[in-house]
Amino acid sequence: MDATLDAARARTLPTQDYLDFVGVDHYFRDVVSQLLKCRSDKPLEYMHNFFLTVKGMEHIAHREFAFVRSTAHNRHAFILTCERAFGHFHDTDKMVPGDLHQLLLLICPDFPESIIQEAAGLLSPPEGPTSMLEFETLRTAFFIFFFYHEYLVSLRKHICRPLGHGSDGGGGGGGDVGGMASFTPPTEGHSQGGA
């Protein structure tokens, strides 16, 4: 799954390290949990179909936030699901972060609004995080912030200042992501655990 994991290195990793590195242990536990919930009379077919949906990145809809954010693959799948679900919006349509949150709740019923508010805060609009933003700008900021959330939180702790602010305390730290086209996460396998 990871382009940097060559066959020789894979053979040298202890079993649990290998499973953690490639990220499949998470899905093994989940398929067993889902199978026990539904009690399918064709368990192998159920498991086969489960892994096809995971591979096809179609396994995220209506799952809890803990599952959605648990792996890079899941976060990427969530972003793709959002792109498909919200494709009818024009990039220039305006909305507030709360509107985007309501849309995300249709895909993940317990998605926290705080992540959207933090992503919108990176944009540093003069009117504040409740101002109307172009859908493309808000969507792109959200996708980047969501995919790299754990990394950005860790980075914020290490640099001891709010995200999106330059050393002068102003908004000059590159927080403006306006004008960016579409977000494409890194290829599968890079950072399978938390980002």
Short mmCIF file of C-alpha atoms in Angstrom, two decimals:
data_model
loop_
_atom_site.label_atom_id
_atom_site.label_comp_id
_atom_site.label_asym_id
_atom_site.label_seq_id
_atom_site.Cartn_x
_atom_site.Cartn_y
_atom_site.Cartn_z
CA MET A 1 0.00 0.00 0.00
CA ASP A 2 2.83 2.43 0.77
CA ALA A 3 5.20 3.19 -2.09
CA THR A 4 8.07 3.58 0.39
CA LEU A 5 7.59 0.09 1.87
CA ASP A 6 9.67 -2.22 -0.28
CA ALA A 7 9.35 -6.01 -0.05
CA ALA A 8 12.63 -6.43 1.85
CA ARG A 9 11.65 -3.90 4.52
CA ALA A 10 8.15 -5.38 4.81
CA ARG A 11 9.65 -8.80 5.62
CA THR A 12 11.78 -7.36 8.43
CA LEU A 13 9.03 -5.54 10.31
CA PRO A 14 7.47 -7.27 13.32
CA THR A 15 3.91 -8.41 12.62
CA GLN A 16 2.06 -5.66 14.48
CA ASP A 17 4.40 -2.96 13.14
CA TYR A 18 3.74 -4.16 9.60
CA LEU A 19 -0.03 -4.14 10.13
CA ASP A 20 0.12 -0.68 11.71
CA PHE A 21 2.35 0.64 8.93
CA VAL A 22 0.12 -0.49 6.08
CA GLY A 23 -3.06 0.37 8.00
CA VAL A 24 -5.07 -2.79 7.34
CA ASP A 25 -5.43 -3.94 10.96
CA HIS A 26 -7.94 -1.13 11.46
CA TYR A 27 -10.11 -2.47 8.63
CA PHE A 28 -9.88 -6.07 9.84
CA ARG A 29 -11.27 -5.02 13.21
CA ASP A 30 -13.96 -2.91 11.56
CA VAL A 31 -15.17 -5.62 9.16
CA VAL A 32 -15.52 -8.08 12.05
CA SER A 33 -17.43 -5.48 14.08
CA GLN A 34 -19.74 -4.71 11.14
CA LEU A 35 -20.25 -8.42 10.44
CA LEU A 36 -21.25 -9.05 14.05
CA LYS A 37 -23.76 -6.20 13.85
CA CYS A 38 -25.46 -7.42 10.68
CA ARG A 39 -25.01 -11.20 11.24
CA SER A 40 -24.91 -11.91 7.49
CA ASP A 41 -25.72 -15.46 6.43
CA LYS A 42 -22.90 -15.09 3.86
CA PRO A 43 -20.02 -13.75 5.95
CA LEU A 44 -17.26 -14.21 3.35
CA GLU A 45 -19.30 -12.42 0.70
CA TYR A 46 -20.04 -9.66 3.22
CA MET A 47 -16.33 -9.28 4.03
CA HIS A 48 -15.41 -9.32 0.34
CA ASN A 49 -17.91 -6.54 -0.39
CA PHE A 50 -16.72 -4.58 2.64
CA PHE A 51 -13.14 -4.56 1.38
CA LEU A 52 -14.29 -3.63 -2.13
CA THR A 53 -16.01 -0.55 -0.70
CA VAL A 54 -12.89 0.32 1.31
CA LYS A 55 -10.69 -0.05 -1.77
CA GLY A 56 -13.15 2.00 -3.84
CA MET A 57 -13.29 4.69 -1.12
CA GLU A 58 -17.05 4.26 -0.78
CA HIS A 59 -17.11 3.14 2.86
CA ILE A 60 -17.43 6.45 4.72
CA ALA A 61 -21.03 7.63 4.35
CA HIS A 62 -22.97 7.72 7.62
CA ARG A 63 -20.04 6.48 9.69
CA GLU A 64 -19.07 8.07 13.00
CA PHE A 65 -16.40 10.78 13.09
CA ALA A 66 -13.90 8.57 14.97
CA PHE A 67 -13.95 6.15 12.03
CA VAL A 68 -13.87 8.87 9.37
CA ARG A 69 -10.75 10.47 10.80
CA SER A 70 -8.99 7.26 11.87
CA THR A 71 -6.76 6.75 8.80
CA ALA A 72 -5.43 8.77 5.89
CA HIS A 73 -7.38 6.46 3.57
CA ASN A 74 -10.63 7.23 5.42
CA ARG A 75 -9.98 10.97 5.40
CA HIS A 76 -9.24 10.84 1.68
CA ALA A 77 -12.44 8.82 1.12
CA PHE A 78 -14.42 11.39 3.13
CA ILE A 79 -13.07 14.20 0.97
CA LEU A 80 -13.98 12.31 -2.21
CA THR A 81 -17.46 11.59 -0.82
CA CYS A 82 -17.91 15.30 -0.10
CA GLU A 83 -16.76 16.20 -3.60
CA ARG A 84 -19.32 13.81 -5.10
CA ALA A 85 -22.12 14.91 -2.78
CA PHE A 86 -21.56 18.65 -3.13
CA GLY A 87 -20.56 18.73 -6.79
CA HIS A 88 -23.67 20.72 -7.72
CA PHE A 89 -22.40 23.79 -5.85
CA HIS A 90 -20.64 26.40 -7.95
CA ASP A 91 -17.21 27.46 -6.78
CA THR A 92 -18.43 31.07 -6.49
CA ASP A 93 -21.51 30.21 -4.38
CA LYS A 94 -21.27 31.89 -0.98
CA MET A 95 -21.82 30.25 2.39
CA VAL A 96 -20.83 30.59 6.02
CA PRO A 97 -18.87 27.81 7.77
CA GLY A 98 -22.05 26.73 9.58
CA ASP A 99 -23.67 25.96 6.21
CA LEU A 100 -20.79 23.66 5.29
CA HIS A 101 -21.13 21.97 8.67
CA GLN A 102 -24.81 21.24 8.00
CA LEU A 103 -23.84 19.64 4.67
CA LEU A 104 -21.13 17.53 6.31
CA LEU A 105 -23.60 16.24 8.89
CA LEU A 106 -25.46 14.56 6.01
CA ILE A 107 -22.38 12.38 5.45
CA CYS A 108 -21.03 12.07 9.00
CA PRO A 109 -23.76 12.64 11.63
CA ASP A 110 -21.38 13.60 14.45
CA PHE A 111 -18.87 15.70 12.51
CA PRO A 112 -17.62 18.44 14.88
CA GLU A 113 -18.28 22.00 13.81
CA SER A 114 -15.06 23.13 15.48
CA ILE A 115 -12.94 21.69 12.65
CA ILE A 116 -14.81 23.75 10.05
CA GLN A 117 -14.61 26.87 12.21
CA GLU A 118 -10.85 26.38 12.66
CA ALA A 119 -10.38 25.88 8.92
CA ALA A 120 -12.40 29.02 8.19
CA GLY A 121 -10.33 30.87 10.80
CA LEU A 122 -7.22 30.16 8.73
CA LEU A 123 -8.66 32.24 5.93
CA SER A 124 -8.57 35.32 8.17
CA PRO A 125 -11.44 37.20 6.52
CA PRO A 126 -11.73 40.75 7.83
CA GLU A 127 -15.30 40.07 8.97
CA GLY A 128 -14.34 37.00 11.00
CA PRO A 129 -15.18 33.28 10.76
CA THR A 130 -18.93 33.85 10.31
CA SER A 131 -18.55 35.85 7.10
CA MET A 132 -19.76 34.59 3.74
CA LEU A 133 -17.02 32.78 1.84
CA GLU A 134 -16.85 31.38 -1.65
CA PHE A 135 -17.62 27.66 -1.61
CA GLU A 136 -14.34 26.79 -3.37
CA THR A 137 -12.27 28.71 -0.83
CA LEU A 138 -14.08 27.29 2.20
CA ARG A 139 -14.12 23.76 0.78
CA THR A 140 -10.41 23.81 -0.03
CA ALA A 141 -9.44 25.20 3.38
CA PHE A 142 -11.63 22.61 5.08
CA PHE A 143 -10.26 19.68 3.05
CA ILE A 144 -6.66 20.62 3.77
CA PHE A 145 -7.32 21.32 7.44
CA PHE A 146 -9.33 18.11 7.88
CA PHE A 147 -6.84 15.84 6.12
CA TYR A 148 -3.84 17.24 8.02
CA HIS A 149 -5.68 18.16 11.24
CA GLU A 150 -3.58 16.12 13.69
CA TYR A 151 -0.36 17.35 12.10
CA LEU A 152 -1.51 20.99 12.17
CA VAL A 153 -2.59 20.74 15.82
CA SER A 154 0.81 19.26 16.69
CA LEU A 155 2.56 21.95 14.69
CA ARG A 156 0.56 24.66 16.47
CA LYS A 157 1.66 23.26 19.84
CA HIS A 158 5.31 23.33 18.78
CA ILE A 159 5.35 26.81 17.34
CA CYS A 160 3.17 28.26 20.15
CA ARG A 161 1.09 30.59 18.02
CA PRO A 162 -2.27 30.34 16.28
CA LEU A 163 -2.37 28.83 12.81
CA GLY A 164 -2.61 31.26 9.92
CA HIS A 165 -0.62 34.04 11.57
CA GLY A 166 2.84 35.17 10.62
CA SER A 167 5.52 36.10 13.12
CA ASP A 168 4.11 39.63 13.25
CA GLY A 169 0.80 38.28 14.61
CA GLY A 170 -1.02 39.38 11.47
CA GLY A 171 -2.57 37.25 8.77
CA GLY A 172 0.59 37.10 6.64
CA GLY A 173 1.53 33.52 7.49
CA GLY A 174 0.16 31.97 4.34
CA GLY A 175 -3.23 31.18 5.85
CA ASP A 176 -5.09 32.42 2.77
CA VAL A 177 -5.90 29.47 0.57
CA GLY A 178 -8.30 31.39 -1.64
CA GLY A 179 -7.92 30.75 -5.33
CA MET A 180 -6.70 27.18 -4.87
CA ALA A 181 -8.46 24.86 -7.26
CA SER A 182 -9.10 21.44 -5.79
CA PHE A 183 -7.40 19.50 -3.02
CA THR A 184 -5.87 16.14 -3.82
CA PRO A 185 -4.46 14.30 -0.79
CA PRO A 186 -1.19 12.40 -1.09
CA THR A 187 -1.28 8.94 -2.57
CA GLU A 188 -2.62 6.16 -0.37
CA GLY A 189 -0.29 4.73 2.19
CA HIS A 190 1.62 7.84 3.16
CA SER A 191 0.79 8.32 6.84
CA GLN A 192 -1.81 5.62 7.39
CA GLY A 193 -2.18 6.29 11.09
CA GLY A 194 -3.03 9.79 12.26
CA ALA A 195 -1.77 12.49 9.96
#
